[in-house]
CSV table of C-alpha atoms in Angstrom, one decimal:
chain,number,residue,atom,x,y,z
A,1,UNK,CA,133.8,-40.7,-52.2
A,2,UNK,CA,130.0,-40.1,-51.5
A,3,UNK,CA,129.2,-38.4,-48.5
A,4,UNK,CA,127.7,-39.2,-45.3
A,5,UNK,CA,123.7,-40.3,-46.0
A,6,UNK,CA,124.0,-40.5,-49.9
A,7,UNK,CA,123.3,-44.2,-50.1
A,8,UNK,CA,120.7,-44.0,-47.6
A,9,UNK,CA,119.4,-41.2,-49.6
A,10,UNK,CA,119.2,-43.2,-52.6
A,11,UNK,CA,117.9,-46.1,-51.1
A,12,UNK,CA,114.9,-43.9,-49.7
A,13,UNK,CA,114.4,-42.8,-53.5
A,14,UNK,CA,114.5,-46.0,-54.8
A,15,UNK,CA,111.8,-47.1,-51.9
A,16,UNK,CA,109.5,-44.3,-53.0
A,17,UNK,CA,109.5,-45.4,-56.5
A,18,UNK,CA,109.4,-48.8,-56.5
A,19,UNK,CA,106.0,-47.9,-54.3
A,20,UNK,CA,104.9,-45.7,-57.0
A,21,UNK,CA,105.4,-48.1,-59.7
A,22,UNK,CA,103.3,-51.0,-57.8
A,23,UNK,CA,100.4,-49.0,-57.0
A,24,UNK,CA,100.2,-47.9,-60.6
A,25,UNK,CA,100.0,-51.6,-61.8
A,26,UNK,CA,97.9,-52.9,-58.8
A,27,UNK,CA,94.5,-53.6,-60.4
A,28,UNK,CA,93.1,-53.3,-57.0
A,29,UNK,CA,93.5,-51.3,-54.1
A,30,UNK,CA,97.0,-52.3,-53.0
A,31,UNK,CA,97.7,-53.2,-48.9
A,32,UNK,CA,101.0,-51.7,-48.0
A,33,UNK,CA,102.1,-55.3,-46.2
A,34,UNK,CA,101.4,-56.4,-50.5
A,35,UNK,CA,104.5,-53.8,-50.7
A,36,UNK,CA,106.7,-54.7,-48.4
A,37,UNK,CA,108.9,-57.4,-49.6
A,38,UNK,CA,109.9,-55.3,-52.8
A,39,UNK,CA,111.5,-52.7,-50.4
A,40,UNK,CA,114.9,-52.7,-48.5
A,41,UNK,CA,114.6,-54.3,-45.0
A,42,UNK,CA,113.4,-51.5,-42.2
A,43,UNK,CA,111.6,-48.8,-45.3
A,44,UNK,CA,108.8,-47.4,-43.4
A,45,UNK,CA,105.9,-48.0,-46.2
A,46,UNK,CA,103.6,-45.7,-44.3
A,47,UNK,CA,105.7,-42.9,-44.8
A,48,UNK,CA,106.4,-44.0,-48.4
A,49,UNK,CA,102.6,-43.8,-48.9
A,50,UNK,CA,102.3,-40.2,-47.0
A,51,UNK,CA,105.0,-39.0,-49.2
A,52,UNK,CA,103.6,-40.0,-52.7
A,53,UNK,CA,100.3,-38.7,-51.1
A,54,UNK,CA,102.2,-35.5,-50.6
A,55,UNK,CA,103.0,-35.6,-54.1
A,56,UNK,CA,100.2,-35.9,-55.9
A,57,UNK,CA,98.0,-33.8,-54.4
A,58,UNK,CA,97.4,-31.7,-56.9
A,59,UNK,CA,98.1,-33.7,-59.8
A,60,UNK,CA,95.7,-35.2,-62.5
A,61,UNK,CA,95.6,-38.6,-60.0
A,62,UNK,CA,95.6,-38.5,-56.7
A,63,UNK,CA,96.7,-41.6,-54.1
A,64,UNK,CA,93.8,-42.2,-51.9
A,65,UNK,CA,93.4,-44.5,-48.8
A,66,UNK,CA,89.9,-47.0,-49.2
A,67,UNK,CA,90.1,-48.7,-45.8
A,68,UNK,CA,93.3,-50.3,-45.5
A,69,UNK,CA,94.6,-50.0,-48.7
A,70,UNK,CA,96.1,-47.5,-51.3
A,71,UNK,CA,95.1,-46.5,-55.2
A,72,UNK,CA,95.8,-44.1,-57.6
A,73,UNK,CA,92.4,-42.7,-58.4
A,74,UNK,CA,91.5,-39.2,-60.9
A,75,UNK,CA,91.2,-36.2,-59.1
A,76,UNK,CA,87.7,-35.4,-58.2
A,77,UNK,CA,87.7,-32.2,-59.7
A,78,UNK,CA,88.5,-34.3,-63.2
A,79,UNK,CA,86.5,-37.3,-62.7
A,80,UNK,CA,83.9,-35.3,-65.3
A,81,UNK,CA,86.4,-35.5,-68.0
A,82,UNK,CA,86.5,-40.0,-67.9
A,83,UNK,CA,83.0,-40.3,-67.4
A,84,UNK,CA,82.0,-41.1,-71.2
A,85,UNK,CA,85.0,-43.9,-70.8
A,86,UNK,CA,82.9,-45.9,-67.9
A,87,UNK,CA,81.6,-49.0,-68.6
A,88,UNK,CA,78.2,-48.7,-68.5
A,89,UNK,CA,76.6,-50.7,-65.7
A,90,UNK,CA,72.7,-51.6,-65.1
A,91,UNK,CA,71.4,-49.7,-62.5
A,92,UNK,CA,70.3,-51.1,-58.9
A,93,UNK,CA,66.9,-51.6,-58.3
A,94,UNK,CA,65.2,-49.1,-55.7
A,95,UNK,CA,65.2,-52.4,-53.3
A,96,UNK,CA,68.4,-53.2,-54.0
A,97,UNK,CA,69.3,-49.6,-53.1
A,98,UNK,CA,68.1,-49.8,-50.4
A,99,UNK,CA,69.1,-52.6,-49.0
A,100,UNK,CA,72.8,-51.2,-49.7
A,101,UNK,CA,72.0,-48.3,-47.8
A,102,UNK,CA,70.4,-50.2,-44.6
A,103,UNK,CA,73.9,-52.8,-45.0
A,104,UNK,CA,76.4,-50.1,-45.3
A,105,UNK,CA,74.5,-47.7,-41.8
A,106,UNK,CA,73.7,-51.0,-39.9
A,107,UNK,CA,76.2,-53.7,-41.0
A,108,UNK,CA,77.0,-56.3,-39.5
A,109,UNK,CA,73.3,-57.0,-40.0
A,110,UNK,CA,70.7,-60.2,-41.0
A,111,UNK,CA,68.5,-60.4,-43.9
A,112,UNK,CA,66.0,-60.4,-41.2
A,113,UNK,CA,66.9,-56.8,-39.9
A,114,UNK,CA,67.0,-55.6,-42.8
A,115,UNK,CA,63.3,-56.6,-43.8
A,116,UNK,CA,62.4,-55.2,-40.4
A,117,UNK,CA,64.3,-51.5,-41.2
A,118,UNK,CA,62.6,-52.0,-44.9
A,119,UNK,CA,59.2,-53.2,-43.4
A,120,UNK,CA,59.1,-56.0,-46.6
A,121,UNK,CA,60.7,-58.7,-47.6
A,122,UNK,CA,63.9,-59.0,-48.6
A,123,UNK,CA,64.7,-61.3,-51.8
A,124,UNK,CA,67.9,-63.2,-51.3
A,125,UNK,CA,69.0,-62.5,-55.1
A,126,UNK,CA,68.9,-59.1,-54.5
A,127,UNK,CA,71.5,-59.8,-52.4
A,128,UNK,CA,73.0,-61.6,-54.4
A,129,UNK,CA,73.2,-58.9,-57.1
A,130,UNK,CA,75.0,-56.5,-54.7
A,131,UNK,CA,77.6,-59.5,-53.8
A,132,UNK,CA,78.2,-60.2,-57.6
A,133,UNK,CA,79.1,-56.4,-58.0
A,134,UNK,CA,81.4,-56.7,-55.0
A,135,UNK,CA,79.9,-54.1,-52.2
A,136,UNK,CA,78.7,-56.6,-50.0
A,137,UNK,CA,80.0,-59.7,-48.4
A,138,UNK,CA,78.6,-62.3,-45.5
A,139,UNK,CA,80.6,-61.9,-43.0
A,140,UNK,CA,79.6,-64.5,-40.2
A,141,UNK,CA,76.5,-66.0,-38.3
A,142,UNK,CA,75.1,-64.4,-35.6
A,143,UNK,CA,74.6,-66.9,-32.8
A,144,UNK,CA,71.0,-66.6,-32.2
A,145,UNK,CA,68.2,-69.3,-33.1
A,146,UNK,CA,68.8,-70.2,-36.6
A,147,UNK,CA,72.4,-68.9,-36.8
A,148,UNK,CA,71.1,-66.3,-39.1
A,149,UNK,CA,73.9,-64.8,-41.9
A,150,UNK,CA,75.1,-61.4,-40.8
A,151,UNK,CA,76.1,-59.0,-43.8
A,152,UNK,CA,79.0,-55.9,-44.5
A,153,UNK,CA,80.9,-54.2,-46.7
A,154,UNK,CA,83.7,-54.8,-48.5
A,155,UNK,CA,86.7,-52.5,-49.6
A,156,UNK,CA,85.2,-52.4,-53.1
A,157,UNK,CA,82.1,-50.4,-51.6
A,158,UNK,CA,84.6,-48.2,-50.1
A,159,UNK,CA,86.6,-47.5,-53.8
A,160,UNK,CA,83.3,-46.9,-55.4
A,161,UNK,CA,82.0,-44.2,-53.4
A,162,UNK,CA,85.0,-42.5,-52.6
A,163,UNK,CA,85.4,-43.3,-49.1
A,164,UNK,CA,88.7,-44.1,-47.2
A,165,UNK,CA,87.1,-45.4,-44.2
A,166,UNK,CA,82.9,-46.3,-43.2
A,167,UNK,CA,83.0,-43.8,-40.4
A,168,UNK,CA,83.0,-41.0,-43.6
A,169,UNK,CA,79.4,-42.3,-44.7
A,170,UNK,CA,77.4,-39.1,-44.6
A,171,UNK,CA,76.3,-38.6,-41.0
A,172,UNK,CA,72.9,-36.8,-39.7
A,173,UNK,CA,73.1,-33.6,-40.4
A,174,UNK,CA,75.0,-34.3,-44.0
A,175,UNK,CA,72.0,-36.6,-44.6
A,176,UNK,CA,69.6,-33.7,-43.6
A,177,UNK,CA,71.3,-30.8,-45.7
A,178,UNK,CA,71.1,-33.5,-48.9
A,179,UNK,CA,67.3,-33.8,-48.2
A,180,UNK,CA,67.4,-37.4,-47.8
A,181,UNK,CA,66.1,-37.0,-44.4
A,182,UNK,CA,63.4,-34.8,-43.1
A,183,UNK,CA,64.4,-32.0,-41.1
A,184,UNK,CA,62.0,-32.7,-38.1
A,185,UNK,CA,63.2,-35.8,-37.4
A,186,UNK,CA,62.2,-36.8,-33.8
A,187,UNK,CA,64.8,-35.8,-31.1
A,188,UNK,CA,66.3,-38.8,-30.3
A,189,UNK,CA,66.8,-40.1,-33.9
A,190,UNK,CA,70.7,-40.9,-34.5
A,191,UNK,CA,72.6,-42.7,-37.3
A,192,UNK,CA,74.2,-46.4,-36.6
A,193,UNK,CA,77.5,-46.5,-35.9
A,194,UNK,CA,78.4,-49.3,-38.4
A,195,UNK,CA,81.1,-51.9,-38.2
A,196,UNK,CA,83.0,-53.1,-41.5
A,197,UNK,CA,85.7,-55.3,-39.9
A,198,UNK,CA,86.3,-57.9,-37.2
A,199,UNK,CA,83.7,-60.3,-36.4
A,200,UNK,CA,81.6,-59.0,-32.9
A,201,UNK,CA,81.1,-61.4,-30.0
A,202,UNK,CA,78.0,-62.6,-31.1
A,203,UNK,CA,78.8,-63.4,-34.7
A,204,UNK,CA,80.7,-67.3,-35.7
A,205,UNK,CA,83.0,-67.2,-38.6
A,206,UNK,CA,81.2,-68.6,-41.7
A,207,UNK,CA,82.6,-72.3,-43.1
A,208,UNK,CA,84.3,-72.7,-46.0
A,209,UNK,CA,81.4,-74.2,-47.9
A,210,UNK,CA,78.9,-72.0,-46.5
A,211,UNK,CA,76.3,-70.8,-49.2
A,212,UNK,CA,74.4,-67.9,-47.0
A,213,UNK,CA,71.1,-69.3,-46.7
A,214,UNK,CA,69.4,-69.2,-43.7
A,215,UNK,CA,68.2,-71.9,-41.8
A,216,UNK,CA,64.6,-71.5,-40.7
A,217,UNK,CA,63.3,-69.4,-42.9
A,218,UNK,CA,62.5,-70.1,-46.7
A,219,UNK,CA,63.6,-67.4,-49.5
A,220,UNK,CA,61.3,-64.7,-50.7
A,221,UNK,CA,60.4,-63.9,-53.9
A,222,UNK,CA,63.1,-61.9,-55.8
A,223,UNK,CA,62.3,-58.7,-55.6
A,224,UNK,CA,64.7,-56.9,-58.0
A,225,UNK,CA,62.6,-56.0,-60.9
C-alpha cells in the first residue's frame, strides 16, 4: 500500500510535465487557459508555470512570461551562441522605426498622432510592414470625427524584444543613460504610460471586414524607402 499523498504526488508530477512538454512544442507563446484541459481537474497551472520557472533558471533555456503567455526562450547570457542560426530579416526603415517606437510609448494611438509626434507624414504601408511582421495591430476606432484607426502592440512585439509585460519598455531615466534622450530634457518632460490591452472608453471595436483606412483623409505617399 502507497502512502498517504503518493497519488497526489504523482499526479502533481505528471501536471508539471505534461506542462513542460506543451510549452516545448507550442510554436507560439503558449496561454496557460491553452494548458488547462490537458491537466487533472483543480491543477493550479500558475504554479505549474512558477515551478518550471524555478527550474530552469539557470539552464541553457529559460521559461519566460511575454504578456499573458509562457515560452521557452535561450538564456540571454547564450543568445550570442544562435545568432548565426537567425533568419536574416530586412531591416526597418528609420520611419518605420520610428513609428514603432511612437506605437509601442503612446499606443492606443492614430495614424494621425503619430504624424503629429513625428511632425511628417505617416505612409500607411509603413504600417503595413510592421503589421505583416506581427508587432503591431489596429485595435479599434477612436470615436471622434472620422472614427479614425487607433493602433497597439501585439504579444509578438513583446517576444521579440524580450519583454514580459509593456510597463518594462525602458523608462526616462533608462532612455537617458542609453543616450537616446538628451540629458537636459525640460522639467516636466515624462514618458506615456502606454496601454496594450482592453479597448478605452473612447475607442469602438473594429468590424470584421474592417481594412484600417481612415475615413477623411487620403493615404500618403509610402515612405519606407
Amino acid at each position: 500500500m502507497q502512502p498517504d499523498g503518493y497519488e497526489q504526488s504523482d499526479i502533481a508530477r505528471r501536471n508539471l510535465r505534461v506542462l513542460e512538454a506543451l510549452l516545448f512544442a507550442a510554436k507560439e507563446p503558449l496561454h496557460l487557459s491553452e494548458a488547462q484541459p490537458f491537466l487533472s481537474d483543480g491543477a493550479d497551472i500558475a504554479q505549474l508555470a512558477e515551478q518550471l520557472t524555478e527550474k530552469y533558471k539557470y539552464a541553457g533555456v529559460n521559461l519566460v512570461k511575454r504578456g499573458e503567455a509562457y515560452a521557452f526562450r535561450t538564456a540571454q547570457d547564450l543568445s550570442f551562441l544562435l545568432r548565426r542560426e537567425e533568419i536574416e530579416r530586412k531591416p526597418l526603415s528609420r520611419a518605420a522605426l520610428e513609428i514603432m517606437a511612437i506605437i509601442a510609448y503612446h499606443q492606443p494611438v492614430t495614424r494621425s498622432e503619430i504624424e503629429e509626434v513625428r511632425g511628417v507624414a505617416t505612409s500607411k504601408g509603413t504600417l503595413d510592414v510592421l503589421m505583416e511582421a506581427g508587432w503591431v495591430r489596429m485595435r479599434g476606432r477612436r470615436r471622434t470625427p472620422g472614427r479614425p484607426v487607433t493602433y497597439g502592440t501585439t504579444p509578438e512585439f513583446l517576444d521579440q524584444f524580450g519583454l514580459e509585460a509593456i510597463s518594462d519598455l525602458p523608462g526616462l531615466n533608462e532612455l537617458k543613460g542609453t543616450g537616446l534622450l538628451s540629458a537636459n530634457l525640460p522639467a516636466e518632460f515624462t514618458i506615456p504610460a502606454p496601454n496594450d490591452g482592453d479597448l478605452f472608453d473612447n475607442e469602438d471595436p473594429l468590424d470584421a471586414d474592417d481594412d484600417g483606412n481612415d475615413l477623411l483623409t487620403e493615404l500618403s505617399q509610402d515612405d519606407l524607402d
